Short mmCIF file of N, CA and C and ligand atoms in Angstrom, two decimals:
data_model
loop_
_atom_site.label_atom_id
_atom_site.label_comp_id
_atom_site.label_asym_id
_atom_site.label_seq_id
_atom_site.Cartn_x
_atom_site.Cartn_y
_atom_site.Cartn_z
N GLU V 584 7.32 17.79 -13.34
CA GLU V 584 7.52 18.20 -11.94
C GLU V 584 7.52 16.96 -11.05
N GLY V 585 8.63 16.77 -10.34
CA GLY V 585 8.69 15.70 -9.35
C GLY V 585 8.76 14.29 -9.90
N THR V 586 8.81 14.12 -11.20
CA THR V 586 8.83 12.76 -11.72
C THR V 586 10.21 12.38 -12.21
N CYS V 587 10.37 11.11 -12.48
CA CYS V 587 11.62 10.59 -12.98
C CYS V 587 11.30 9.97 -14.33
N ASP V 588 11.71 10.59 -15.42
CA ASP V 588 11.36 10.12 -16.77
C ASP V 588 9.86 9.96 -16.92
N GLY V 589 9.10 10.84 -16.32
CA GLY V 589 7.65 10.79 -16.45
C GLY V 589 6.96 9.75 -15.56
N PHE V 590 7.74 9.02 -14.80
CA PHE V 590 7.17 8.01 -13.90
C PHE V 590 7.11 8.53 -12.46
N PHE V 591 6.00 8.26 -11.81
CA PHE V 591 5.95 8.54 -10.38
C PHE V 591 6.42 7.28 -9.64
N ARG V 592 7.38 7.47 -8.77
CA ARG V 592 7.91 6.32 -8.03
C ARG V 592 7.01 6.04 -6.82
N VAL V 593 6.37 4.88 -6.86
CA VAL V 593 5.48 4.47 -5.78
C VAL V 593 6.15 3.31 -5.05
N VAL V 594 6.51 3.54 -3.80
CA VAL V 594 7.24 2.53 -3.02
C VAL V 594 6.28 1.77 -2.13
N LEU V 595 6.40 0.43 -2.15
CA LEU V 595 5.61 -0.40 -1.25
C LEU V 595 6.41 -0.71 0.00
N LEU V 596 5.78 -0.51 1.15
CA LEU V 596 6.41 -0.82 2.42
C LEU V 596 5.54 -1.80 3.18
N GLY V 597 6.16 -2.53 4.08
CA GLY V 597 5.38 -3.45 4.93
C GLY V 597 6.19 -4.70 5.24
N ASP V 598 5.75 -5.39 6.29
CA ASP V 598 6.43 -6.60 6.74
C ASP V 598 6.49 -7.66 5.63
N PRO V 599 7.46 -8.55 5.70
CA PRO V 599 7.50 -9.67 4.77
C PRO V 599 6.22 -10.53 4.92
N GLY V 600 5.69 -10.96 3.80
CA GLY V 600 4.55 -11.86 3.84
C GLY V 600 3.18 -11.21 3.82
N VAL V 601 3.12 -9.88 3.82
CA VAL V 601 1.81 -9.22 3.87
C VAL V 601 1.13 -9.15 2.51
N GLY V 602 1.91 -9.37 1.45
CA GLY V 602 1.32 -9.41 0.09
C GLY V 602 1.78 -8.31 -0.85
N LYS V 603 2.87 -7.65 -0.55
CA LYS V 603 3.35 -6.56 -1.42
C LYS V 603 3.62 -7.07 -2.84
N SER V 604 4.37 -8.15 -2.94
CA SER V 604 4.72 -8.67 -4.27
C SER V 604 3.48 -9.14 -5.02
N SER V 605 2.54 -9.71 -4.27
CA SER V 605 1.31 -10.18 -4.91
C SER V 605 0.49 -9.01 -5.44
N LEU V 606 0.45 -7.90 -4.71
CA LEU V 606 -0.31 -6.73 -5.13
C LEU V 606 0.29 -6.12 -6.40
N VAL V 607 1.61 -5.92 -6.42
CA VAL V 607 2.20 -5.30 -7.60
C VAL V 607 2.26 -6.30 -8.77
N GLY V 608 2.33 -7.59 -8.42
CA GLY V 608 2.40 -8.62 -9.44
C GLY V 608 1.20 -8.60 -10.38
N ILE V 609 0.09 -8.11 -9.89
CA ILE V 609 -1.13 -8.03 -10.70
C ILE V 609 -0.93 -7.11 -11.90
N PHE V 610 0.01 -6.17 -11.76
CA PHE V 610 0.28 -5.22 -12.83
C PHE V 610 1.44 -5.65 -13.72
N ARG V 611 1.95 -6.80 -13.43
CA ARG V 611 3.03 -7.36 -14.25
C ARG V 611 2.50 -7.55 -15.67
N ARG V 612 3.29 -7.10 -16.63
CA ARG V 612 2.87 -7.33 -18.02
C ARG V 612 3.27 -8.73 -18.45
N GLU V 613 2.63 -9.21 -19.47
CA GLU V 613 2.93 -10.56 -19.96
C GLU V 613 4.42 -10.76 -20.19
N GLN V 614 5.03 -9.77 -20.84
CA GLN V 614 6.46 -9.91 -21.18
C GLN V 614 7.37 -9.86 -19.96
N ASP V 615 6.81 -9.46 -18.82
CA ASP V 615 7.62 -9.41 -17.59
C ASP V 615 7.63 -10.75 -16.86
N ARG V 616 6.74 -11.63 -17.30
CA ARG V 616 6.46 -12.79 -16.50
C ARG V 616 7.70 -13.62 -16.15
N GLU V 617 8.58 -13.78 -17.13
CA GLU V 617 9.78 -14.59 -16.87
C GLU V 617 10.69 -13.97 -15.84
N THR V 618 10.94 -12.68 -16.00
CA THR V 618 11.84 -12.01 -15.07
C THR V 618 11.20 -11.92 -13.68
N ALA V 619 9.88 -11.85 -13.66
CA ALA V 619 9.19 -11.76 -12.38
C ALA V 619 9.48 -12.98 -11.51
N GLU V 620 9.62 -14.10 -12.20
CA GLU V 620 9.96 -15.33 -11.48
C GLU V 620 11.31 -15.15 -10.75
N GLN V 621 12.14 -14.33 -11.34
CA GLN V 621 13.46 -14.10 -10.76
C GLN V 621 13.43 -12.91 -9.80
N GLN V 622 12.29 -12.70 -9.14
CA GLN V 622 12.22 -11.68 -8.10
C GLN V 622 12.50 -10.28 -8.60
N GLN V 623 11.83 -9.89 -9.65
CA GLN V 623 11.94 -8.51 -10.11
C GLN V 623 11.28 -7.60 -9.09
N GLU V 624 11.85 -6.45 -8.88
CA GLU V 624 11.32 -5.56 -7.85
C GLU V 624 10.75 -4.25 -8.39
N LEU V 625 10.91 -4.03 -9.71
CA LEU V 625 10.40 -2.79 -10.29
C LEU V 625 9.39 -3.10 -11.36
N TYR V 626 8.26 -2.43 -11.32
CA TYR V 626 7.23 -2.64 -12.33
C TYR V 626 6.77 -1.29 -12.86
N GLN V 627 6.77 -1.17 -14.18
CA GLN V 627 6.21 0.04 -14.75
C GLN V 627 4.79 -0.25 -15.17
N CYS V 628 3.91 0.68 -14.89
CA CYS V 628 2.56 0.52 -15.42
C CYS V 628 1.96 1.87 -15.70
N THR V 629 1.11 1.93 -16.71
CA THR V 629 0.40 3.17 -17.03
C THR V 629 -1.07 2.92 -16.82
N LEU V 630 -1.66 3.75 -15.96
CA LEU V 630 -3.07 3.60 -15.64
C LEU V 630 -3.85 4.76 -16.26
N THR V 631 -4.98 4.43 -16.84
CA THR V 631 -5.87 5.49 -17.33
C THR V 631 -6.94 5.71 -16.28
N VAL V 632 -6.89 6.86 -15.65
CA VAL V 632 -7.82 7.16 -14.58
C VAL V 632 -8.50 8.49 -14.91
N ASP V 633 -9.81 8.50 -14.91
CA ASP V 633 -10.60 9.71 -15.27
C ASP V 633 -10.15 10.27 -16.60
N GLY V 634 -9.89 9.36 -17.54
CA GLY V 634 -9.58 9.76 -18.91
C GLY V 634 -8.16 10.30 -19.13
N GLU V 635 -7.30 10.17 -18.13
CA GLU V 635 -5.94 10.67 -18.25
C GLU V 635 -4.96 9.55 -17.89
N ASP V 636 -3.85 9.45 -18.66
CA ASP V 636 -2.84 8.43 -18.37
C ASP V 636 -1.84 8.91 -17.33
N THR V 637 -1.52 8.05 -16.42
CA THR V 637 -0.41 8.33 -15.48
C THR V 637 0.44 7.09 -15.37
N SER V 638 1.75 7.31 -15.47
CA SER V 638 2.70 6.18 -15.40
C SER V 638 3.31 6.07 -14.03
N LEU V 639 3.27 4.85 -13.50
CA LEU V 639 3.83 4.61 -12.17
C LEU V 639 5.00 3.65 -12.30
N LEU V 640 6.00 3.86 -11.46
CA LEU V 640 7.06 2.88 -11.29
C LEU V 640 6.85 2.30 -9.89
N LEU V 641 6.30 1.07 -9.87
CA LEU V 641 6.03 0.42 -8.59
C LEU V 641 7.31 -0.22 -8.08
N MET V 642 7.71 0.16 -6.87
CA MET V 642 9.00 -0.27 -6.33
C MET V 642 8.78 -1.17 -5.11
N ASP V 643 8.98 -2.45 -5.35
CA ASP V 643 8.79 -3.45 -4.28
C ASP V 643 10.18 -3.80 -3.78
N ILE V 644 10.77 -2.85 -3.05
CA ILE V 644 12.21 -2.91 -2.79
C ILE V 644 12.55 -3.04 -1.32
N CYS V 645 11.54 -3.02 -0.47
CA CYS V 645 11.81 -2.90 0.95
C CYS V 645 12.70 -4.04 1.47
N GLU V 646 12.42 -5.26 0.99
CA GLU V 646 13.17 -6.38 1.54
C GLU V 646 14.64 -6.35 1.16
N ILE V 647 14.92 -5.82 -0.02
CA ILE V 647 16.33 -5.67 -0.40
C ILE V 647 16.97 -4.59 0.45
N GLN V 648 16.24 -3.47 0.57
CA GLN V 648 16.75 -2.34 1.33
C GLN V 648 17.05 -2.72 2.77
N LYS V 649 16.15 -3.53 3.34
CA LYS V 649 16.25 -3.88 4.75
C LYS V 649 17.62 -4.47 5.09
N ARG V 650 18.09 -5.27 4.15
CA ARG V 650 19.38 -5.92 4.38
C ARG V 650 20.51 -4.90 4.45
N THR V 651 20.40 -3.84 3.65
CA THR V 651 21.51 -2.90 3.58
C THR V 651 21.36 -1.72 4.52
N ASP V 652 20.26 -0.99 4.42
CA ASP V 652 20.17 0.24 5.24
C ASP V 652 18.85 0.38 5.97
N GLY V 653 18.20 -0.74 6.27
CA GLY V 653 16.97 -0.69 7.04
C GLY V 653 15.89 0.15 6.40
N CYS V 654 15.78 0.06 5.08
CA CYS V 654 14.70 0.75 4.36
C CYS V 654 14.91 2.25 4.22
N ASP V 655 16.01 2.77 4.70
CA ASP V 655 16.17 4.22 4.73
C ASP V 655 16.08 4.85 3.35
N SER V 656 16.74 4.25 2.36
CA SER V 656 16.69 4.85 1.04
C SER V 656 15.30 4.69 0.42
N ALA V 657 14.62 3.60 0.77
CA ALA V 657 13.23 3.44 0.29
C ALA V 657 12.37 4.58 0.82
N LEU V 658 12.65 5.01 2.04
CA LEU V 658 11.85 6.09 2.64
C LEU V 658 12.16 7.43 2.00
N ARG V 659 13.31 7.52 1.34
CA ARG V 659 13.70 8.78 0.72
C ARG V 659 13.31 8.90 -0.73
N MET V 660 13.23 7.77 -1.44
CA MET V 660 13.17 7.86 -2.91
C MET V 660 11.75 7.89 -3.49
N GLY V 661 10.73 7.65 -2.70
CA GLY V 661 9.38 7.58 -3.27
C GLY V 661 8.70 8.93 -3.47
N HIS V 662 7.92 9.02 -4.53
CA HIS V 662 7.02 10.17 -4.68
C HIS V 662 5.73 9.87 -3.91
N ALA V 663 5.46 8.59 -3.66
CA ALA V 663 4.23 8.17 -3.00
C ALA V 663 4.47 6.81 -2.36
N TYR V 664 3.66 6.47 -1.36
CA TYR V 664 3.87 5.22 -0.62
C TYR V 664 2.59 4.43 -0.42
N ILE V 665 2.78 3.12 -0.52
CA ILE V 665 1.71 2.19 -0.17
C ILE V 665 2.25 1.37 1.00
N ILE V 666 1.61 1.54 2.15
CA ILE V 666 2.05 0.79 3.35
C ILE V 666 1.07 -0.35 3.57
N VAL V 667 1.60 -1.57 3.49
CA VAL V 667 0.74 -2.76 3.50
C VAL V 667 0.89 -3.53 4.82
N TYR V 668 -0.26 -3.95 5.36
CA TYR V 668 -0.23 -4.94 6.44
C TYR V 668 -1.21 -6.03 6.07
N SER V 669 -1.13 -7.15 6.79
CA SER V 669 -2.10 -8.22 6.59
C SER V 669 -3.15 -8.15 7.70
N ILE V 670 -4.41 -8.21 7.32
CA ILE V 670 -5.49 -8.16 8.34
C ILE V 670 -5.46 -9.41 9.22
N THR V 671 -4.65 -10.41 8.82
CA THR V 671 -4.53 -11.64 9.62
C THR V 671 -3.31 -11.62 10.53
N ASP V 672 -2.64 -10.47 10.59
CA ASP V 672 -1.36 -10.43 11.33
C ASP V 672 -1.24 -9.08 12.03
N ARG V 673 -1.59 -9.10 13.30
CA ARG V 673 -1.59 -7.85 14.05
C ARG V 673 -0.22 -7.20 14.11
N SER V 674 0.83 -8.01 14.18
CA SER V 674 2.17 -7.39 14.30
C SER V 674 2.52 -6.65 13.01
N SER V 675 1.97 -7.09 11.88
CA SER V 675 2.24 -6.37 10.62
C SER V 675 1.49 -5.03 10.63
N PHE V 676 0.36 -4.97 11.34
CA PHE V 676 -0.40 -3.72 11.49
C PHE V 676 0.41 -2.73 12.34
N GLU V 677 1.03 -3.27 13.38
CA GLU V 677 1.88 -2.42 14.22
C GLU V 677 3.11 -1.93 13.46
N SER V 678 3.66 -2.81 12.63
CA SER V 678 4.80 -2.39 11.79
C SER V 678 4.39 -1.28 10.83
N ALA V 679 3.17 -1.36 10.33
CA ALA V 679 2.69 -0.33 9.39
C ALA V 679 2.69 1.04 10.06
N SER V 680 2.24 1.09 11.31
CA SER V 680 2.25 2.36 12.07
C SER V 680 3.68 2.85 12.24
N GLU V 681 4.56 1.92 12.54
CA GLU V 681 5.96 2.27 12.75
C GLU V 681 6.57 2.84 11.46
N LEU V 682 6.22 2.22 10.35
CA LEU V 682 6.72 2.70 9.05
C LEU V 682 6.20 4.09 8.74
N ARG V 683 4.94 4.33 9.08
CA ARG V 683 4.34 5.65 8.85
C ARG V 683 5.09 6.71 9.66
N ILE V 684 5.43 6.35 10.90
CA ILE V 684 6.16 7.28 11.77
C ILE V 684 7.55 7.55 11.21
N GLN V 685 8.21 6.49 10.76
CA GLN V 685 9.54 6.66 10.18
C GLN V 685 9.51 7.53 8.93
N LEU V 686 8.45 7.31 8.14
CA LEU V 686 8.30 8.06 6.90
C LEU V 686 8.08 9.54 7.23
N ARG V 687 7.27 9.82 8.21
CA ARG V 687 7.00 11.21 8.60
C ARG V 687 8.29 11.87 9.08
N ARG V 688 9.08 11.09 9.81
CA ARG V 688 10.34 11.61 10.35
C ARG V 688 11.32 11.92 9.21
N THR V 689 11.35 11.01 8.23
CA THR V 689 12.29 11.16 7.12
C THR V 689 11.88 12.27 6.15
N ARG V 690 10.58 12.44 5.98
CA ARG V 690 10.08 13.37 4.96
C ARG V 690 9.19 14.46 5.59
N GLN V 691 9.68 15.00 6.70
CA GLN V 691 8.92 15.93 7.52
C GLN V 691 8.17 17.03 6.79
N TYR V 692 8.85 17.65 5.84
CA TYR V 692 8.26 18.87 5.26
C TYR V 692 7.55 18.61 3.94
N GLU V 693 7.35 17.34 3.62
CA GLU V 693 6.72 17.02 2.34
C GLU V 693 5.33 16.45 2.56
N ASN V 694 4.46 16.80 1.68
CA ASN V 694 3.10 16.31 1.73
C ASN V 694 2.98 15.15 0.71
N ILE V 695 3.47 13.97 1.12
CA ILE V 695 3.51 12.86 0.17
C ILE V 695 2.26 12.00 0.28
N PRO V 696 1.74 11.55 -0.87
CA PRO V 696 0.57 10.67 -0.83
C PRO V 696 0.91 9.31 -0.22
N ILE V 697 0.09 8.90 0.71
CA ILE V 697 0.28 7.59 1.38
C ILE V 697 -1.06 6.88 1.46
N ILE V 698 -1.05 5.62 1.12
CA ILE V 698 -2.25 4.81 1.31
C ILE V 698 -1.89 3.63 2.21
N LEU V 699 -2.68 3.46 3.25
CA LEU V 699 -2.54 2.33 4.16
C LEU V 699 -3.43 1.21 3.62
N VAL V 700 -2.84 0.00 3.46
CA VAL V 700 -3.58 -1.10 2.85
C VAL V 700 -3.65 -2.29 3.81
N GLY V 701 -4.87 -2.72 4.10
CA GLY V 701 -5.09 -3.97 4.85
C GLY V 701 -5.37 -5.06 3.85
N ASN V 702 -4.40 -5.93 3.62
CA ASN V 702 -4.53 -6.96 2.57
C ASN V 702 -4.98 -8.30 3.19
N LYS V 703 -5.40 -9.20 2.33
CA LYS V 703 -5.84 -10.58 2.66
C LYS V 703 -7.25 -10.64 3.22
N THR V 704 -8.14 -9.78 2.72
CA THR V 704 -9.52 -9.77 3.24
C THR V 704 -10.26 -11.07 2.94
N ASP V 705 -9.74 -11.88 2.02
CA ASP V 705 -10.37 -13.18 1.77
C ASP V 705 -10.24 -14.14 2.94
N LEU V 706 -9.24 -13.91 3.80
CA LEU V 706 -9.02 -14.82 4.94
C LEU V 706 -9.88 -14.36 6.12
N VAL V 707 -11.18 -14.45 5.92
CA VAL V 707 -12.15 -13.89 6.86
C VAL V 707 -11.96 -14.44 8.27
N ARG V 708 -11.79 -15.74 8.35
CA ARG V 708 -11.75 -16.39 9.68
C ARG V 708 -10.47 -16.11 10.45
N SER V 709 -9.43 -15.66 9.74
CA SER V 709 -8.16 -15.41 10.44
C SER V 709 -7.96 -13.93 10.73
N ARG V 710 -9.00 -13.14 10.54
CA ARG V 710 -8.86 -11.70 10.72
C ARG V 710 -8.47 -11.35 12.16
N GLU V 711 -7.40 -10.53 12.29
CA GLU V 711 -6.95 -10.05 13.61
C GLU V 711 -7.09 -8.54 13.74
N VAL V 712 -7.27 -7.85 12.60
CA VAL V 712 -7.36 -6.39 12.62
C VAL V 712 -8.68 -6.01 11.94
N SER V 713 -9.54 -5.31 12.66
CA SER V 713 -10.86 -4.96 12.09
C SER V 713 -10.73 -3.80 11.10
N VAL V 714 -11.76 -3.69 10.25
CA VAL V 714 -11.80 -2.58 9.30
C VAL V 714 -11.75 -1.25 10.04
N GLU V 715 -12.48 -1.18 11.18
CA GLU V 715 -12.55 0.06 11.95
C GLU V 715 -11.18 0.47 12.46
N GLU V 716 -10.43 -0.52 12.92
CA GLU V 716 -9.06 -0.22 13.41
C GLU V 716 -8.18 0.32 12.29
N GLY V 717 -8.29 -0.28 11.13
CA GLY V 717 -7.51 0.16 9.98
C GLY V 717 -7.86 1.59 9.61
N ARG V 718 -9.17 1.86 9.56
CA ARG V 718 -9.67 3.18 9.20
C ARG V 718 -9.21 4.22 10.23
N ALA V 719 -9.33 3.86 11.51
CA ALA V 719 -8.94 4.78 12.58
C ALA V 719 -7.45 5.10 12.51
N CYS V 720 -6.67 4.07 12.21
CA CYS V 720 -5.22 4.25 12.11
C CYS V 720 -4.89 5.22 10.99
N ALA V 721 -5.60 5.11 9.87
CA ALA V 721 -5.35 5.99 8.73
C ALA V 721 -5.71 7.44 9.08
N VAL V 722 -6.75 7.61 9.89
CA VAL V 722 -7.13 8.97 10.33
C VAL V 722 -6.00 9.57 11.16
N VAL V 723 -5.52 8.78 12.12
CA VAL V 723 -4.45 9.24 13.01
C VAL V 723 -3.21 9.59 12.19
N PHE V 724 -2.91 8.75 11.22
CA PHE V 724 -1.67 8.94 10.45
C PHE V 724 -1.89 9.76 9.18
N ASP V 725 -3.07 10.32 9.03
CA ASP V 725 -3.35 11.23 7.95
C ASP V 725 -3.01 10.63 6.58
N CYS V 726 -3.60 9.49 6.32
CA CYS V 726 -3.42 8.89 5.00
C CYS V 726 -4.73 8.23 4.55
N LYS V 727 -4.76 7.79 3.33
CA LYS V 727 -5.96 7.10 2.81
C LYS V 727 -5.91 5.65 3.26
N PHE V 728 -7.04 4.97 3.15
CA PHE V 728 -7.11 3.59 3.63
C PHE V 728 -7.98 2.75 2.70
N ILE V 729 -7.51 1.52 2.45
CA ILE V 729 -8.34 0.59 1.68
C ILE V 729 -7.98 -0.83 2.11
N GLU V 730 -8.96 -1.73 2.09
CA GLU V 730 -8.69 -3.14 2.31
C GLU V 730 -8.74 -3.85 0.95
N THR V 731 -7.83 -4.82 0.79
CA THR V 731 -7.71 -5.51 -0.51
C THR V 731 -7.56 -7.01 -0.30
N SER V 732 -7.78 -7.75 -1.39
CA SER V 732 -7.34 -9.12 -1.46
C SER V 732 -6.58 -9.31 -2.75
N ALA V 733 -5.28 -9.51 -2.65
CA ALA V 733 -4.47 -9.71 -3.85
C ALA V 733 -4.89 -11.02 -4.54
N VAL V 734 -5.23 -12.02 -3.75
CA VAL V 734 -5.59 -13.32 -4.30
C VAL V 734 -6.90 -13.23 -5.11
N LEU V 735 -7.88 -12.54 -4.59
CA LEU V 735 -9.15 -12.39 -5.31
C LEU V 735 -9.13 -11.18 -6.26
N GLN V 736 -8.04 -10.44 -6.24
CA GLN V 736 -7.92 -9.17 -6.99
C GLN V 736 -9.05 -8.23 -6.60
N HIS V 737 -9.41 -8.24 -5.36
CA HIS V 737 -10.47 -7.36 -4.88
C HIS V 737 -9.90 -6.04 -4.39
N ASN V 738 -10.40 -4.95 -4.95
CA ASN V 738 -9.99 -3.58 -4.60
C ASN V 738 -8.56 -3.23 -5.01
N VAL V 739 -7.91 -4.06 -5.79
CA VAL V 739 -6.51 -3.77 -6.15
C VAL V 739 -6.47 -2.65 -7.21
N GLN V 740 -7.35 -2.75 -8.20
CA GLN V 740 -7.46 -1.68 -9.19
C GLN V 740 -7.81 -0.35 -8.49
N GLU V 741 -8.74 -0.42 -7.55
CA GLU V 741 -9.18 0.76 -6.81
C GLU V 741 -8.02 1.37 -6.02
N LEU V 742 -7.18 0.49 -5.45
CA LEU V 742 -6.02 0.95 -4.71
C LEU V 742 -5.12 1.80 -5.60
N PHE V 743 -4.77 1.26 -6.77
CA PHE V 743 -3.80 1.96 -7.62
C PHE V 743 -4.43 3.18 -8.30
N GLU V 744 -5.72 3.10 -8.60
CA GLU V 744 -6.40 4.29 -9.12
C GLU V 744 -6.45 5.38 -8.06
N GLY V 745 -6.68 4.98 -6.82
CA GLY V 745 -6.69 5.92 -5.71
C GLY V 745 -5.33 6.59 -5.55
N MET V 746 -4.28 5.81 -5.76
CA MET V 746 -2.93 6.36 -5.69
C MET V 746 -2.73 7.41 -6.76
N VAL V 747 -3.17 7.10 -7.97
CA VAL V 747 -3.03 8.06 -9.07
C VAL V 747 -3.79 9.36 -8.75
N ARG V 748 -4.98 9.24 -8.16
CA ARG V 748 -5.76 10.44 -7.84
C ARG V 748 -5.06 11.25 -6.76
N GLN V 749 -4.47 10.58 -5.78
CA GLN V 749 -3.72 11.28 -4.72
C GLN V 749 -2.55 12.04 -5.31
N ILE V 750 -1.86 11.39 -6.23
CA ILE V 750 -0.69 12.03 -6.87
C ILE V 750 -1.13 13.27 -7.63
N ARG V 751 -2.25 13.16 -8.34
CA ARG V 751 -2.74 14.30 -9.15
C ARG V 751 -3.21 15.45 -8.27
N LEU V 752 -3.83 15.11 -7.13
CA LEU V 752 -4.28 16.18 -6.21
C LEU V 752 -3.09 17.02 -5.78
N ARG V 753 -1.97 16.35 -5.45
CA ARG V 753 -0.78 17.07 -5.02
C ARG V 753 -0.23 17.89 -6.19
N ARG V 754 -0.18 17.23 -7.36
CA ARG V 754 0.36 17.89 -8.56
C ARG V 754 -0.42 19.15 -8.91
N ASP V 755 -1.75 19.04 -8.77
CA ASP V 755 -2.60 20.15 -9.15
C ASP V 755 -2.73 21.18 -8.03
N GLY V 756 -1.97 20.94 -6.96
CA GLY V 756 -1.90 21.92 -5.90
C GLY V 756 -3.16 22.07 -5.06
N ALA V 757 -3.94 21.00 -5.03
CA ALA V 757 -5.18 21.07 -4.25
C ALA V 757 -4.87 20.87 -2.76
P1 GDP K 1396 5.46 -9.89 0.44
O1 GDP K 1396 6.51 -10.57 1.25
O2 GDP K 1396 4.87 -8.72 1.20
O3 GDP K 1396 5.90 -9.52 -0.91
O4 GDP K 1396 4.25 -10.94 0.31
P2 GDP K 1396 3.89 -11.89 -0.91
O5 GDP K 1396 3.22 -11.17 -1.99
O6 GDP K 1396 5.12 -12.66 -1.27
O7 GDP K 1396 2.81 -12.84 -0.24
C1 GDP K 1396 3.13 -13.64 0.88
C2 GDP K 1396 2.18 -14.83 0.92
O8 GDP K 1396 0.86 -14.36 1.17
C3 GDP K 1396 2.12 -15.59 -0.38
O9 GDP K 1396 1.96 -16.95 -0.08
C4 GDP K 1396 0.89 -15.05 -1.04
O10 GDP K 1396 0.28 -15.98 -1.92
C5 GDP K 1396 -0.01 -14.76 0.12
N1 GDP K 1396 -0.95 -13.66 -0.13
C6 GDP K 1396 -0.67 -12.44 -0.64
N2 GDP K 1396 -1.78 -11.70 -0.75
C7 GDP K 1396 -2.79 -12.47 -0.31
C8 GDP K 1396 -4.22 -12.29 -0.18
O11 GDP K 1396 -4.79 -11.25 -0.49
N3 GDP K 1396 -4.93 -13.35 0.32
C9 GDP K 1396 -4.34 -14.52 0.69
N4 GDP K 1396 -5.13 -15.48 1.15
N5 GDP K 1396 -3.02 -14.72 0.57
C10 GDP K 1396 -2.26 -13.72 0.08
MG1 MG K 1397 7.81 -9.61 -1.71
#
């Protein structure tokens, strides 16, 4: 139900430079390493969460899409979304809200899992967006929220496990 060859399509959205490629790159398999250098945008990964396997197709495609149709097809093709901003860049936080609004507009009647991610928590001194602001934004936009550091690999596993749980909640009709 709702999958493509058993994979859930998880699309990453967010301004350039916020860390989308770094976040998905953590799930890059050894054999992908060479192609990843050549800007690969699709990653398959299978996560075991609560004793059950779920396969994700992570789609880091926004920057390609932007050139052609302003992300429109990215907003249509995902089963789930990860909207990333950098806690060191307030304008990327504002873009995240804008993307959430666009997504709601595009997928009005669907209850799609969305996680708002404040990345780069290791850059403590450059923080421009507080945890409270991120959390409040997620409440307003009715999505989950987590802060991560791709560089320290902090909360990245939790992010993707959270995504899997969100997908299962929808699947199980909760
Ligand atoms: P994208 O454009 O959203 O795909 O962002 P990238 O993954 O290419 O990252 C942009 C830059 O931010 C790169 O120089 C990364 O090394 C850096 N970066 C990504 N995530 C983090 C993070 O969690 N902490 C820090 N300090 N830098 C990060
Ligand atoms: Mg990128």
